[in-house]
PDB file of C-alpha atoms in Angstrom:
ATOM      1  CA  UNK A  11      22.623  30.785  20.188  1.00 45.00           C
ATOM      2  CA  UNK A  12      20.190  32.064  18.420  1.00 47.00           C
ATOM      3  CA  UNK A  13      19.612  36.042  17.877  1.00 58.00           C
ATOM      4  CA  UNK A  14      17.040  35.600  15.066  1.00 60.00           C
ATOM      5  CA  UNK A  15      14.513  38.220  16.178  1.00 64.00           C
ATOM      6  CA  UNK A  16      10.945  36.751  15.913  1.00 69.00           C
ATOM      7  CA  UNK A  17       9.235  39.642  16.243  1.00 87.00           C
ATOM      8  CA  UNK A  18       8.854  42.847  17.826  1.00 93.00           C
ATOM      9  CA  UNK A  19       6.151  45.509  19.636  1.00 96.00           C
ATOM     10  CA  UNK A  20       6.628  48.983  20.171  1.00 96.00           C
ATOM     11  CA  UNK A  21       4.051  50.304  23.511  1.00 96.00           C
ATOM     12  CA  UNK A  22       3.571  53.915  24.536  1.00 94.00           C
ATOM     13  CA  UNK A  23       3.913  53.575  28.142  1.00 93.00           C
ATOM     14  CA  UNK A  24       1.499  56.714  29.441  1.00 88.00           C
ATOM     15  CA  UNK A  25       2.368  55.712  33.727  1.00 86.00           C
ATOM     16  CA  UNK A  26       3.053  53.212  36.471  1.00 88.00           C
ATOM     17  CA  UNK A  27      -0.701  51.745  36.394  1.00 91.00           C
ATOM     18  CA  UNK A  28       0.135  51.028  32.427  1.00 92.00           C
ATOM     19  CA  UNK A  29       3.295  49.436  33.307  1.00 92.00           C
ATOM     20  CA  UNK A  30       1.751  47.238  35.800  1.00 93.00           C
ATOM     21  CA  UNK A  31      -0.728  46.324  33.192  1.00 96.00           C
ATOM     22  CA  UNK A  32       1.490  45.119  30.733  1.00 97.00           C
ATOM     23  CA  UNK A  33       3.835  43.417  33.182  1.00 97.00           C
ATOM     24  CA  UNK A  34       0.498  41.547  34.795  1.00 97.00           C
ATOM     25  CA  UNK A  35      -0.643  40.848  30.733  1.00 97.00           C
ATOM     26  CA  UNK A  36       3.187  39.124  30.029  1.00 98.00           C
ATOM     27  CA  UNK A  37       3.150  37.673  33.647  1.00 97.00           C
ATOM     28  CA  UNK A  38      -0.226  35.609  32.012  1.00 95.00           C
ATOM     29  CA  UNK A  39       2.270  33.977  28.742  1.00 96.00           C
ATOM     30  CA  UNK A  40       5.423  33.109  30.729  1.00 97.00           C
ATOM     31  CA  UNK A  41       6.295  29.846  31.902  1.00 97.00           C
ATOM     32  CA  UNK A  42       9.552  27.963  33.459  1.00 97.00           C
ATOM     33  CA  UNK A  43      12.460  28.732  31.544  1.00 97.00           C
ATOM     34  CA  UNK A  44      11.680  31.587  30.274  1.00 98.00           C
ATOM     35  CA  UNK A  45      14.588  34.892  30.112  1.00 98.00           C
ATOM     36  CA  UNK A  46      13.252  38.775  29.963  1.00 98.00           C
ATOM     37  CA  UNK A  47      16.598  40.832  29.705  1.00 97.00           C
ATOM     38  CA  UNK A  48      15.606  44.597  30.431  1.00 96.00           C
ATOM     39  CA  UNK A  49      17.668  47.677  29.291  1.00 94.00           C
ATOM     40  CA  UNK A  50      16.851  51.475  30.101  1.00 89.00           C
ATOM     41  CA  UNK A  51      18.507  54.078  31.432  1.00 84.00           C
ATOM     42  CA  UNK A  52      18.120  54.624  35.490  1.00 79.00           C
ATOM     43  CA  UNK A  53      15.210  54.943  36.629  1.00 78.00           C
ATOM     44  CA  UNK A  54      13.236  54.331  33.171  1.00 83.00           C
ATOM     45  CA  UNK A  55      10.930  51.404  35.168  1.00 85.00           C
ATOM     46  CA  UNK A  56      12.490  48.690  35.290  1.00 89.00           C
ATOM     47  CA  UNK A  57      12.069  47.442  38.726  1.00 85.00           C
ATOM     48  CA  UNK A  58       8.366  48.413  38.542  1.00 88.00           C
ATOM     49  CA  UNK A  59       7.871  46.335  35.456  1.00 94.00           C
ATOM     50  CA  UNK A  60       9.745  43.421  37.175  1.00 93.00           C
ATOM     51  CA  UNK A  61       7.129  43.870  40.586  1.00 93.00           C
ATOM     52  CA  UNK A  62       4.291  43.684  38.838  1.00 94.00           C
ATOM     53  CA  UNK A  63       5.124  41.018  36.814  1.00 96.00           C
ATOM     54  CA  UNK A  64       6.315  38.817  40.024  1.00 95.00           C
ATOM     55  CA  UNK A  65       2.302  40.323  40.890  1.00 95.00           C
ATOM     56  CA  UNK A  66       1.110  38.524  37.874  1.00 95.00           C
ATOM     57  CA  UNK A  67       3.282  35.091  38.815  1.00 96.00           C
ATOM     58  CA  UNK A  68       1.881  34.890  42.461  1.00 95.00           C
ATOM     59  CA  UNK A  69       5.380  34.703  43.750  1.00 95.00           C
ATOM     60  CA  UNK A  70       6.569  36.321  47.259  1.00 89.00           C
ATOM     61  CA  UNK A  71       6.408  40.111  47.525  1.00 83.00           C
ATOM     62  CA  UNK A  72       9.214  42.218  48.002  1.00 72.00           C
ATOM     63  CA  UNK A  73      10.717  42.636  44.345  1.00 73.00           C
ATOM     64  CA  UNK A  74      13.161  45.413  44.791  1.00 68.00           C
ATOM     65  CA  UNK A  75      16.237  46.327  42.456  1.00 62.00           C
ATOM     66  CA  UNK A  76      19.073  44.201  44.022  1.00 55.00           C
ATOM     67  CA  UNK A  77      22.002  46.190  43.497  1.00 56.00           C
ATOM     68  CA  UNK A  78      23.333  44.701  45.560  1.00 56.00           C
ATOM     69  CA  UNK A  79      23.144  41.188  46.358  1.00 61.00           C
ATOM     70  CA  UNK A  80      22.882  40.747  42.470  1.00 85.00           C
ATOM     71  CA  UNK A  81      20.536  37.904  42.648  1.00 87.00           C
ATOM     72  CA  UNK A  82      17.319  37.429  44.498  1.00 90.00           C
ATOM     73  CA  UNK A  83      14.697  34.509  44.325  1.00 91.00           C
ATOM     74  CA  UNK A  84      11.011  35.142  44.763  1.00 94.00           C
ATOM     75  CA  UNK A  85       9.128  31.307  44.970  1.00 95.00           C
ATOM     76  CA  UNK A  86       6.016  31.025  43.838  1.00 95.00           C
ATOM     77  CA  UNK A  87       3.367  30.855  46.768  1.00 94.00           C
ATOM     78  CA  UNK A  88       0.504  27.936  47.038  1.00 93.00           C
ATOM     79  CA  UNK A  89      -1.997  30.331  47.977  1.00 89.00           C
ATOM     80  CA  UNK A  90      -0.957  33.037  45.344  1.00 87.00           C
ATOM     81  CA  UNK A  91      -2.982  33.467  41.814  1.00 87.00           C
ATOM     82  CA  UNK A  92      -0.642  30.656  39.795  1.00 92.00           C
ATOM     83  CA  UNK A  93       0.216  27.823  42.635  1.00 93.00           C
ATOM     84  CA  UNK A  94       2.449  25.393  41.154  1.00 93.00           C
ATOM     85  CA  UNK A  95       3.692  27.888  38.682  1.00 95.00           C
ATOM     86  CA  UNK A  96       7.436  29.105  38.369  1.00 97.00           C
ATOM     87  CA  UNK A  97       9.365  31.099  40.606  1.00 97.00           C
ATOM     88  CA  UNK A  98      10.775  34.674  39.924  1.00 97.00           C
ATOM     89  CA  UNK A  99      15.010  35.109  39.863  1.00 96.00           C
ATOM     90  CA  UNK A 100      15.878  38.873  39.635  1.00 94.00           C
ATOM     91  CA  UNK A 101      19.164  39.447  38.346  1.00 94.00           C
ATOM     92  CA  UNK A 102      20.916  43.123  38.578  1.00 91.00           C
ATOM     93  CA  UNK A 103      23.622  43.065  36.031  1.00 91.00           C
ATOM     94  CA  UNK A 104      24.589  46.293  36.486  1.00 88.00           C
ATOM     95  CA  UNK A 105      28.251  45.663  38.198  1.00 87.00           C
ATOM     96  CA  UNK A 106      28.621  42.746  36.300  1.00 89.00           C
ATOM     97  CA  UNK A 107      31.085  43.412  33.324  1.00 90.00           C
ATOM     98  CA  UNK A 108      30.999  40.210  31.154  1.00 93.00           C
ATOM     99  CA  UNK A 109      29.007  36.970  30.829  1.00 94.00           C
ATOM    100  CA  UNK A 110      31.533  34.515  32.375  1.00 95.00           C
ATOM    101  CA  UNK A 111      30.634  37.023  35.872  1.00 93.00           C
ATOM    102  CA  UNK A 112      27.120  36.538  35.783  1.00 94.00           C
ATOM    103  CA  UNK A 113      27.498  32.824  34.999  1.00 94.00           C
ATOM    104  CA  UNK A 114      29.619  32.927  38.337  1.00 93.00           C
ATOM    105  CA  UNK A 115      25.403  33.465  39.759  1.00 92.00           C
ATOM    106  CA  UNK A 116      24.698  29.876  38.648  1.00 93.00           C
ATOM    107  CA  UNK A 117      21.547  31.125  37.423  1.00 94.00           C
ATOM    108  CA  UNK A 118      21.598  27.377  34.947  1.00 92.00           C
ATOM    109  CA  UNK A 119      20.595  25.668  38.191  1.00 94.00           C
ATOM    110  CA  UNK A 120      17.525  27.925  38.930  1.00 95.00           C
ATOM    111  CA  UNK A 121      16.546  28.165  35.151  1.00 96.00           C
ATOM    112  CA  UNK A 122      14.452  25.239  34.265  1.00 96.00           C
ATOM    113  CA  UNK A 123      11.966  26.012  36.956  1.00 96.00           C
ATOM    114  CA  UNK A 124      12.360  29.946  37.134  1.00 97.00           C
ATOM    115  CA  UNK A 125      10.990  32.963  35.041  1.00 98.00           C
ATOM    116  CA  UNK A 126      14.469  35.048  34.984  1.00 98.00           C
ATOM    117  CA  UNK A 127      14.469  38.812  34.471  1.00 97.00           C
ATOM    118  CA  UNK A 128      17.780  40.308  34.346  1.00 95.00           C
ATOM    119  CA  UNK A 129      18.017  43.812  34.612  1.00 92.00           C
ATOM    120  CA  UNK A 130      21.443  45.364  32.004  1.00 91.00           C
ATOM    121  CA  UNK A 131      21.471  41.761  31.148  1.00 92.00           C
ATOM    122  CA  UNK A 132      22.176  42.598  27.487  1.00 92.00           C
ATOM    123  CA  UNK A 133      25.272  41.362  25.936  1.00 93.00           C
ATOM    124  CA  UNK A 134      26.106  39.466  28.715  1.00 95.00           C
ATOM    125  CA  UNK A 135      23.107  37.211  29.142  1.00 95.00           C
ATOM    126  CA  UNK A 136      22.004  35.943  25.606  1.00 95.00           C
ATOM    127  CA  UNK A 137      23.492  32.686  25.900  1.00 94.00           C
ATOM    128  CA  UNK A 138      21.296  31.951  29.134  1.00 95.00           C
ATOM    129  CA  UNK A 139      18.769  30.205  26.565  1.00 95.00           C
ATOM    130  CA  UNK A 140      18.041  30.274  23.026  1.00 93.00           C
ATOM    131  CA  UNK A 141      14.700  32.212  23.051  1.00 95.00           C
ATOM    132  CA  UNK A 142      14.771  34.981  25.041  1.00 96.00           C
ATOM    133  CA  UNK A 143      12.249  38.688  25.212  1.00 97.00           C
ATOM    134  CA  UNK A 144      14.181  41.807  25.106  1.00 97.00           C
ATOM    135  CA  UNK A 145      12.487  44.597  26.730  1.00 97.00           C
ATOM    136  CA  UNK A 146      13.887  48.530  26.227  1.00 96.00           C
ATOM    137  CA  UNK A 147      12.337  50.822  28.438  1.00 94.00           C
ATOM    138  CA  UNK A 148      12.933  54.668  27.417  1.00 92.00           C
ATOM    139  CA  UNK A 149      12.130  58.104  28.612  1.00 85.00           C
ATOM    140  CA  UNK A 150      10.497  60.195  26.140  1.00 78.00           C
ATOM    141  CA  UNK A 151      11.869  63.411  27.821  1.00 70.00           C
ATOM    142  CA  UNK A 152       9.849  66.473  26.078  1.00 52.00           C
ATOM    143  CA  UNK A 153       7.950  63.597  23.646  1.00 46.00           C
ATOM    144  CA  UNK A 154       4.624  64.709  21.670  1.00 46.00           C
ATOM    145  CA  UNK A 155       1.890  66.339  23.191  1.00 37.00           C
ATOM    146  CA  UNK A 156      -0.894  63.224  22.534  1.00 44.00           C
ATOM    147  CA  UNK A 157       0.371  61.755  26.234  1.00 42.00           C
ATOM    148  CA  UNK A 158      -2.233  63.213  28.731  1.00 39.00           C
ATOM    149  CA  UNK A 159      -1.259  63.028  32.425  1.00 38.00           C
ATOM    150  CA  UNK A 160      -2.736  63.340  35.908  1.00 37.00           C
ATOM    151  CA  UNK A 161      -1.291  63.532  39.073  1.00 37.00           C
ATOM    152  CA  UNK A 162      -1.623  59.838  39.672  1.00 41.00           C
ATOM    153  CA  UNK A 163       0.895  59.390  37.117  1.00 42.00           C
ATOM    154  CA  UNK A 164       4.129  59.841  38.897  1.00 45.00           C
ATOM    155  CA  UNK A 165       7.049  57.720  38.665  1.00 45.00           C
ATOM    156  CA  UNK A 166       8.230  57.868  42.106  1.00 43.00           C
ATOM    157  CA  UNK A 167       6.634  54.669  43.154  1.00 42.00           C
ATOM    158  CA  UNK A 168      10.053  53.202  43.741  1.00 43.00           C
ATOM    159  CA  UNK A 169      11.451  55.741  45.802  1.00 38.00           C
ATOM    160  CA  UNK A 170      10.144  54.570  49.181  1.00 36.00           C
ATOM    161  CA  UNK A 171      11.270  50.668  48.397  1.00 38.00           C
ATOM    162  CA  UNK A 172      15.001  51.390  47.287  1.00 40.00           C
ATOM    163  CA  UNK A 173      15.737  53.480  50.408  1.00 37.00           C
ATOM    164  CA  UNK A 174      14.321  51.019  52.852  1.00 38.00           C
ATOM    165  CA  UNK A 175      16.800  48.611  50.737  1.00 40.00           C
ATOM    166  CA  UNK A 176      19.510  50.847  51.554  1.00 39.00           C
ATOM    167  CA  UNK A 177      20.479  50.773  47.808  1.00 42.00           C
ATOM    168  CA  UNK A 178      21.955  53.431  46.070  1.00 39.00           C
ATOM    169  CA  UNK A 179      18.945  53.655  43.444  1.00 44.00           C
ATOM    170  CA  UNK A 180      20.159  52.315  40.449  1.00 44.00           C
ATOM    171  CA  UNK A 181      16.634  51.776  39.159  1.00 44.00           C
ATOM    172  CA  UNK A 182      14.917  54.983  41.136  1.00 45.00           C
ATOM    173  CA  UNK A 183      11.829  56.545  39.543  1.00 47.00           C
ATOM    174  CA  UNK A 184      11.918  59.814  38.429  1.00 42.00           C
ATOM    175  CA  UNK A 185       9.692  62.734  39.987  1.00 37.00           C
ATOM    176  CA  UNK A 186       8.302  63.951  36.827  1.00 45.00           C
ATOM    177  CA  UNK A 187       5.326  62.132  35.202  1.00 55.00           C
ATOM    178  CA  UNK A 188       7.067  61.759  31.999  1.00 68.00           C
ATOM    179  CA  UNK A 189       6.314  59.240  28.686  1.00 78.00           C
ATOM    180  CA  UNK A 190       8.205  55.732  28.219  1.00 88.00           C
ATOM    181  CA  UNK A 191       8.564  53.657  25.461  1.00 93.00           C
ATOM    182  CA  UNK A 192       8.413  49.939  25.726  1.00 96.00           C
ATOM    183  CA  UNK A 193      10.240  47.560  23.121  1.00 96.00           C
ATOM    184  CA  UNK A 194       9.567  44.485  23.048  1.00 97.00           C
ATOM    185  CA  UNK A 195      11.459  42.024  21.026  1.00 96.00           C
ATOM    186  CA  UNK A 196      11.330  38.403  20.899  1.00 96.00           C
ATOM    187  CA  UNK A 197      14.111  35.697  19.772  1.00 95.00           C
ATOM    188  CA  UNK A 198      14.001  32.857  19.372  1.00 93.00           C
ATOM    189  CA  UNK A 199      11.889  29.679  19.194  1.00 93.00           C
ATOM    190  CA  UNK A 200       9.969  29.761  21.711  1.00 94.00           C
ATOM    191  CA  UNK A 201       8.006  32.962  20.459  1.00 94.00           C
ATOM    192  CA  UNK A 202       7.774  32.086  16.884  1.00 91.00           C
ATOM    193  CA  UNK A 203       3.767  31.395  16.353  1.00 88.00           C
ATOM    194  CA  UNK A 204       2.856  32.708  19.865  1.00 91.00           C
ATOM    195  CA  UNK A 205       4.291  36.083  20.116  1.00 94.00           C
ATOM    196  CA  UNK A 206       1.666  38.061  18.150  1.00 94.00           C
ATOM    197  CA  UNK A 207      -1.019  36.587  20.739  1.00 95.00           C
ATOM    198  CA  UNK A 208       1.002  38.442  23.175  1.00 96.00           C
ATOM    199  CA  UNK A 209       1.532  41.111  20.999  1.00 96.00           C
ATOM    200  CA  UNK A 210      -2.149  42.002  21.133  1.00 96.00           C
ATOM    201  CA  UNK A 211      -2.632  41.617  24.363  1.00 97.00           C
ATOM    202  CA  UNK A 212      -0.381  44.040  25.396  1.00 97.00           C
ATOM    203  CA  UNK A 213      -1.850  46.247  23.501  1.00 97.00           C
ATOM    204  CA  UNK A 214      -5.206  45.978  24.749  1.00 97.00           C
ATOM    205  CA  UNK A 215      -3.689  45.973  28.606  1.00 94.00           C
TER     206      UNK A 215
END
């Protein structure tokens, strides 16, 4: 498996509309087969990156965290913005401990015609596929004054969702409007020659 890193993107993330942004831009490059593992702390974004970007698919609302079931699949819809495209499978790895448990998921079958985001899915989810995106979401806790913030920017957005899930908030959003930086990293064949086209459009989002 392959863990040649094509290339990589570092994104101040200034609030939840920017993160939508950026998931929507992505959602607009991915295709069947392709694997997003996402690391960050609790409540770094996560699940809000992973929403919008089912947004940007067209697939069935309703992306949540799932702490609990582990595994949910969101099919594409016919009437959405990309009929025909791929479905969404959202993978909490969070309980999982090793790779041969989240293999247990079967996630090979759902693969080929899937995008798959796996939340904690590093170091147990490389060998899914040989080109992968790695995206790090941290909180920039006291960062440099040149992020500007109003109100609007809160990152509670997730709050109302995980409690109607009855979760116990692995991925809840933080109260205070607060910076996050994005890494993205690619690996892989499948990025080599495209990613810097993506690259610059997530800047621009």
């Amino acid at each position: 498996m392959s863990e040649y890193v094509s290339a990589a993107l570092d994104l101040d993330v200034t609030g939840p509309e920017h993160t939508r942004r950026l998931a929507l831009a992505l959602a607009e490059y991915l295709k069947s087969g392709d694997v997003l593992l996402l690391s960050g702390e609790l409540g770094a974004g996560k699940t809000t990156f992973t929403r919008s970007l089912g947004e940007g698919l067209g697939v069935r609302e309703g992306v949540i965290s799932p702490t609990f079931v582990l595994s949910r699949v969101h099919p594409n819809l016919p009437g959405g913005p990309r009929p025909g495209g791929p479905d969404l499978v959202h993978v909490d790895a969070y309980r999982l401990s090793s790779a041969e448990e989240l293999d247990d998921l079967d996630l090979e079958f759902s693969l080929p015609r899937s995008v798959t985001v796996i939340e904690w899915g590093r170091g147990k989810a490389e060998h899914l596929s040989d080109s992968r995106l790695e995206l790090d979401f941290t909180r920039l806790t006291g960062a440099d004054a040149r992020f500007a913030y109003s109100e609007e920017f809160s990152w509670d957005d997730e709050d109302e969702s995980v409690a109607e899930d009855g979760s116990d908030g692995e991925d809840l959003e933080a109260d205070v409007p607060e910076p996050r930086l994005l890494r993205v990293r690619a690996f892989g064949p499948r990025w080599e020659g495209t990613f810097e086209e993506l690259a610059d459009r997530l800047r621009e989002a």
